[in-house]
Tab-separated table of C-alpha atoms in Angstrom:
chain	number	residue	atom	x	y	z
A	172	ALA	CA	0.054	0.107	-0.099
A	173	LEU	CA	0.890	3.656	-0.396
A	174	LEU	CA	0.842	5.383	2.709
A	175	GLY	CA	0.688	9.372	3.024
A	176	PRO	CA	1.990	11.487	5.768
A	177	GLY	CA	0.411	10.202	9.311
A	178	PRO	CA	-1.323	12.781	11.037
A	179	GLN	CA	-0.248	15.629	13.144
A	180	LEU	CA	-0.178	14.456	17.225
A	181	ARG	CA	-1.093	16.455	20.206
A	182	THR	CA	1.293	15.776	22.998
A	183	VAL	CA	0.280	15.398	26.482
A	184	ASN	CA	3.078	15.161	28.716
A	185	SER	CA	2.892	15.236	32.738
A	186	SER	CA	5.400	15.258	35.782
A	187	VAL	CA	3.923	14.070	38.879
A	188	SER	CA	5.966	13.822	42.255
A	189	ALA	CA	4.890	12.248	45.317
A	190	PRO	CA	7.256	13.278	48.080
A	191	ASP	CA	5.501	11.396	51.050
A	192	ILE	CA	6.331	8.221	49.426
A	193	PRO	CA	8.758	9.318	47.903
A	194	ARG	CA	8.360	8.460	44.209
A	195	SER	CA	7.890	10.581	40.881
A	196	GLN	CA	6.418	9.342	37.464
A	197	ASP	CA	6.637	11.147	34.092
A	198	GLY	CA	4.308	10.168	31.527
A	199	SER	CA	3.335	10.966	27.862
A	200	SER	CA	0.250	10.547	25.458
A	201	GLN	CA	-0.615	11.730	22.096
A	202	GLY	CA	-3.948	12.697	20.431
A	203	VAL	CA	-4.820	12.458	16.924
A	204	THR	CA	-7.460	14.971	16.969
A	205	ASP	CA	-8.284	17.944	18.861
A	206	ASP	CA	-11.753	16.587	20.060
A	207	ILE	CA	-9.481	14.204	22.142
A	208	VAL	CA	-7.326	16.325	24.004
A	209	PRO	CA	-9.599	17.654	26.846
A	210	ILE	CA	-10.481	14.145	27.789
A	211	LEU	CA	-7.261	12.693	27.138
A	212	GLY	CA	-5.753	15.423	29.470
A	213	PHE	CA	-7.759	14.551	32.095
A	214	TYR	CA	-7.429	10.959	32.065
A	215	HIS	CA	-3.495	11.009	31.634
A	216	LEU	CA	-3.090	13.381	34.747
A	217	PHE	CA	-5.302	11.566	37.106
A	218	GLY	CA	-3.764	8.423	35.925
A	219	ASN	CA	-0.637	9.613	36.463
A	220	ILE	CA	-1.039	10.856	40.038
A	221	ASP	CA	-2.528	7.475	40.610
A	222	VAL	CA	0.649	5.828	39.796
A	223	ALA	CA	2.866	8.278	41.629
A	224	PHE	CA	0.649	8.717	44.608
A	225	ASP	CA	-0.201	4.792	44.863
A	226	GLN	CA	-3.318	5.022	46.699
A	227	ILE	CA	-6.935	6.327	46.187
A	228	GLY	CA	-7.847	9.131	48.882
A	229	GLU	CA	-7.696	12.255	50.571
A	230	GLY	CA	-4.712	14.242	49.900
A	231	HIS	CA	-3.960	17.865	48.710
A	232	SER	CA	-1.846	18.941	45.705
A	233	ARG	CA	-0.537	21.846	43.564
A	234	VAL	CA	-1.065	21.310	39.376
A	235	ALA	CA	0.498	24.096	36.981
A	236	TRP	CA	-0.100	23.508	33.400
A	237	THR	CA	0.660	25.152	30.109
A	238	VAL	CA	-1.247	24.743	26.917
A	239	THR	CA	-0.006	25.827	23.479
A	240	GLY	CA	-1.672	25.653	20.211
A	241	LEU	CA	-2.658	27.719	16.618
A	242	THR	CA	-5.849	29.726	16.164
A	243	GLU	CA	-7.795	29.016	12.586
A	244	SER	CA	-5.749	31.733	10.947
A	245	GLY	CA	-2.200	30.405	12.155
A	246	GLU	CA	-1.684	32.491	15.093
A	247	PRO	CA	0.145	31.035	18.374
A	248	TRP	CA	-1.437	31.171	21.454
A	249	SER	CA	-0.750	29.650	25.041
A	250	LEU	CA	-2.398	29.758	28.440
A	251	SER	CA	-0.430	29.198	31.865
A	252	ARG	CA	-2.122	28.452	34.971
A	253	SER	CA	-1.697	26.522	38.471
A	254	ASN	CA	-4.067	25.951	41.278
A	255	LEU	CA	-4.233	24.554	44.695
A	256	TYR	CA	-6.557	21.050	45.445
A	257	SER	CA	-7.627	19.387	48.815
A	258	SER	CA	-9.822	16.295	48.899
A	259	ARG	CA	-11.469	13.842	51.323
A	260	PHE	CA	-12.237	11.342	48.541
A	261	ASP	CA	-10.155	11.173	45.644
A	262	ILE	CA	-7.093	13.789	45.386
A	263	SER	CA	-6.158	12.315	41.862
A	264	ILE	CA	-9.895	13.216	40.161
A	265	GLU	CA	-10.319	16.571	41.861
A	266	SER	CA	-6.793	17.612	40.830
A	267	SER	CA	-7.443	16.906	37.236
A	268	VAL	CA	-11.221	18.364	36.782
A	269	GLU	CA	-10.179	21.845	36.178
A	270	VAL	CA	-7.479	20.605	33.446
A	271	LEU	CA	-10.534	18.870	31.572
A	272	ASN	CA	-12.740	22.002	31.878
A	273	GLN	CA	-10.353	24.570	30.683
A	274	LEU	CA	-9.277	22.265	27.770
A	275	SER	CA	-12.961	22.014	26.873
A	276	ARG	CA	-13.808	25.831	26.942
A	277	LEU	CA	-10.699	26.568	24.835
A	278	LEU	CA	-11.643	23.740	22.306
A	279	ASN	CA	-15.507	24.929	22.140
A	280	ASN	CA	-14.972	28.650	22.220
A	281	ARG	CA	-17.390	30.641	19.887
A	282	PHE	CA	-14.467	33.010	18.620
A	283	THR	CA	-11.932	30.663	16.579
A	284	GLU	CA	-11.489	27.147	15.490
A	285	ILE	CA	-8.389	26.229	17.472
A	286	ASP	CA	-5.720	23.337	17.068
A	287	PHE	CA	-3.781	21.823	20.335
A	288	THR	CA	-0.147	21.715	19.765
A	289	SER	CA	0.786	20.545	23.495
A	290	VAL	CA	-0.235	20.300	27.073
A	291	GLU	CA	2.329	20.334	29.685
A	292	LEU	CA	1.237	19.346	33.069
A	293	ASP	CA	3.130	19.522	36.586
A	294	ALA	CA	1.838	17.864	39.857
A	295	THR	CA	3.052	17.588	43.661
A	296	VAL	CA	0.526	15.449	45.462
A	297	GLU	CA	0.668	14.778	49.240
A	298	GLU	CA	-1.196	12.942	51.585
A	299	GLY	CA	-3.578	14.348	53.960
A	300	ARG	CA	-5.833	17.219	53.442
A	301	SER	CA	-4.706	20.854	54.047
A	302	GLY	CA	-5.926	24.077	53.991
A	303	TYR	CA	-8.957	26.316	55.810
A	304	ARG	CA	-12.494	26.023	56.343
A	305	ILE	CA	-15.062	28.853	57.017
A	306	ALA	CA	-16.333	28.697	60.844
A	307	LYS	CA	-17.841	31.909	61.274
A	308	VAL	CA	-18.160	35.766	59.202
A	309	LEU	CA	-18.698	38.912	61.508
A	310	HIS	CA	-19.737	42.275	59.794
A	311	LYS	CA	-19.964	45.844	60.499
A	312	THR	CA	-20.532	49.015	58.964
A	313	ARG	CA	-20.142	51.340	62.164
A	314	GLY	CA	-19.811	50.294	65.772
A	315	GLY	CA	-18.944	46.799	66.474
A	316	PHE	CA	-18.598	43.562	64.788
A	317	LYS	CA	-21.435	41.110	65.156
A	318	GLY	CA	-22.660	38.075	63.646
A	319	GLY	CA	-26.081	36.967	62.174
A	320	ARG	CA	-27.524	36.141	58.580
A	321	ILE	CA	-28.816	39.887	58.205
A	322	ALA	CA	-26.599	43.117	57.854
A	323	ARG	CA	-28.079	46.380	57.867
A	324	VAL	CA	-25.914	48.516	55.935
A	325	ARG	CA	-25.750	52.472	55.156
A	326	PRO	CA	-25.776	53.362	51.275
A	327	GLY	CA	-22.664	54.672	50.473
A	328	SER	CA	-20.702	52.890	53.731
A	329	THR	CA	-17.981	50.068	53.645
A	330	LEU	CA	-19.166	46.619	54.749
A	331	LYS	CA	-16.417	45.275	56.697
A	332	LEU	CA	-15.938	41.572	57.475
A	333	ARG	CA	-14.106	39.233	59.394
A	334	VAL	CA	-13.978	35.601	58.323
A	335	MET	CA	-13.025	33.513	61.031
A	336	LEU	CA	-11.267	29.984	59.604
A	337	ASP	CA	-10.537	26.672	61.280
A	338	GLY	CA	-7.296	25.233	59.948
A	339	ILE	CA	-7.517	21.769	58.148
A	340	GLY	CA	-4.248	18.988	58.330
A	341	GLY	CA	-2.141	21.194	60.828
A	342	SER	CA	-2.891	24.580	59.427
A	343	PRO	CA	-3.455	26.944	62.268
A	344	ASN	CA	-6.737	28.671	62.669
A	345	ARG	CA	-6.676	32.314	61.281
A	346	THR	CA	-8.973	35.326	60.708
A	347	VAL	CA	-9.009	37.338	57.531
A	348	SER	CA	-10.415	40.580	57.070
A	349	LEU	CA	-12.646	41.761	53.786
A	350	LYS	CA	-14.642	44.757	52.896
A	351	VAL	CA	-16.732	45.864	50.384
A	352	ASN	CA	-18.157	49.262	49.291
A	353	VAL	CA	-21.551	49.707	49.471
A	354	PRO	CA	-23.207	51.678	46.668
A	355	ARG	CA	-25.018	54.885	47.169
A	356	ASN	CA	-28.335	53.646	45.920
A	357	PHE	CA	-28.372	50.521	47.890
A	358	ARG	CA	-31.856	49.320	48.943
A	359	SER	CA	-31.089	45.411	49.395
A	360	GLY	CA	-29.011	42.748	48.263
A	361	PHE	CA	-26.675	39.818	49.290
A	362	MET	CA	-23.369	38.981	50.209
A	363	GLU	CA	-21.575	35.626	49.333
A	364	ILE	CA	-18.709	34.657	51.418
A	365	GLN	CA	-16.796	31.477	49.854
A	366	GLY	CA	-13.776	29.390	49.627
A	367	GLY	CA	-12.553	29.172	46.254
A	368	SER	CA	-13.260	25.685	46.369
A	369	SER	CA	-16.854	26.259	47.188
A	370	GLY	CA	-18.279	26.050	43.560
A	371	GLY	CA	-15.993	23.559	42.571
A	372	SER	CA	-14.975	23.038	38.864
A	373	PHE	CA	-17.505	23.239	36.001
A	374	ALA	CA	-17.596	22.802	32.287
A	375	CYS	CA	-18.417	25.869	30.409
A	376	PHE	CA	-18.614	26.009	26.636
A	377	GLU	CA	-18.924	29.159	24.892
A	378	GLU	CA	-20.784	28.257	22.128
A	379	PHE	CA	-23.709	27.612	23.996
A	380	GLY	CA	-23.903	31.144	25.754
A	381	PRO	CA	-22.245	33.338	28.304
A	382	CYS	CA	-20.414	31.556	31.220
A	383	SER	CA	-20.623	32.166	34.975
A	384	SER	CA	-19.969	35.618	36.059
A	385	ARG	CA	-17.469	34.205	38.542
A	386	THR	CA	-14.887	33.537	35.471
A	387	GLY	CA	-15.806	37.076	33.957
A	388	LYS	CA	-17.583	37.838	30.807
A	389	VAL	CA	-15.228	37.307	27.491
A	390	ASP	CA	-15.418	38.930	24.202
A	391	SER	CA	-12.631	37.443	22.295
A	392	PHE	CA	-10.237	34.084	22.325
A	393	GLU	CA	-7.530	36.393	23.857
A	394	ASP	CA	-10.051	37.733	26.660
A	395	LEU	CA	-10.979	33.704	27.188
A	396	ILE	CA	-7.218	32.704	27.852
A	397	GLU	CA	-6.663	35.838	30.211
A	398	THR	CA	-10.115	34.924	32.159
A	399	LEU	CA	-9.286	31.160	32.107
A	400	GLU	CA	-5.536	32.100	33.596
A	401	LYS	CA	-7.033	34.479	36.112
A	402	ALA	CA	-10.393	32.318	37.273
A	403	PRO	CA	-10.660	31.975	41.100
A	404	LYS	CA	-8.187	29.721	42.823
A	405	GLY	CA	-8.879	27.113	45.398
A	406	ASN	CA	-6.910	29.307	47.636
A	407	ASP	CA	-8.909	32.398	47.429
A	408	LEU	CA	-11.487	33.677	49.955
A	409	SER	CA	-13.789	36.228	48.457
A	410	ALA	CA	-16.738	38.235	49.447
A	411	THR	CA	-19.146	39.165	46.768
A	412	LEU	CA	-22.047	41.837	46.801
A	413	SER	CA	-24.837	41.298	44.317
A	414	ILE	CA	-27.678	43.760	43.686
A	415	PRO	CA	-31.227	42.532	42.202
A	416	ARG	CA	-31.663	43.700	38.885
A	417	SER	CA	-27.766	44.689	38.472
A	418	LYS	CA	-25.344	43.193	36.885
A	419	LYS	CA	-22.670	44.655	38.406
A	420	GLN	CA	-20.964	43.060	41.576
A	421	ARG	CA	-18.196	44.141	43.992
A	422	THR	CA	-15.747	41.892	45.392
A	423	ASP	CA	-13.101	41.712	47.847
A	424	THR	CA	-10.416	38.722	47.625
A	425	ALA	CA	-7.774	37.437	49.955
A	426	ARG	CA	-5.397	34.596	48.599
A	427	LEU	CA	-4.231	32.419	51.135
A	428	ASP	CA	-1.349	29.771	51.485
A	429	GLY	CA	-3.837	26.920	51.376
A	430	VAL	CA	-7.263	25.808	50.075
A	431	VAL	CA	-10.382	27.596	51.520
A	432	SER	CA	-13.687	25.479	51.785
A	433	GLY	CA	-17.235	26.353	52.954
A	434	PHE	CA	-19.851	29.378	52.142
A	435	ARG	CA	-21.631	31.703	54.175
A	436	PHE	CA	-24.691	33.865	52.679
A	437	LEU	CA	-25.845	37.510	54.307
A	438	SER	CA	-28.602	39.174	53.213
A	439	LEU	CA	-28.140	43.030	53.211
A	440	ARG	CA	-30.700	45.542	53.799
A	441	SER	CA	-30.656	49.315	53.477
A	442	THR	CA	-30.818	51.441	57.099
A	443	ARG	CA	-32.857	53.855	55.095
A	444	ARG	CA	-36.379	53.177	54.566
């Protein structure tokens, strides 16, 4: 038979270290089509973590990845990101889901057809959970801090928060201060205080419409890459003020040294009638 040139391959490489054992594992996979790259990246990473970590169960990890490719017009592009994860159930899976979702968003973007060139993954996985859990939220606009699910705020003031965190896996308890400015025409709204992992990882496909406001609105493929690179991380603690019938949100975020889990909700009401 006369054979023509072979297909262009998309390479997925990973380097995983598990210092508790200690063990490390390098791996490489190749995809023939762009459609296979998101699921290939997912299975490749969590499979390689399983081999290096040598167990299925709780743990914490740091994963970094760089994705490269070409647009329909042949322009090169790249995306680089890292994140922290902590899991009670299966750290291999939870360390790999965001890679799947980001690759899916790139592939299914509504701006341009793309080709993947390579996916480079680097992960460190350790035993036991690590990080923080939201235990209590205190709030004030004037006077002293107090608890409760309802906060009365003055329009034009600053709502100050003290978020009390319980340490997990040896991390110390700590208190983090956040503050959000209240609009001058404020009447009512709600405040979400959450850890970066509270929403979990999610699939979002640009071709089916706008994606979650947590990842930001995108108007071009370049904006999409920037949005994915700057998306909330597992070690973010954020307070977001949302107002009914308003698309604007006001957020203050603190980035900690470990994964933050948990969620608290405050109902905000104006002191003016």
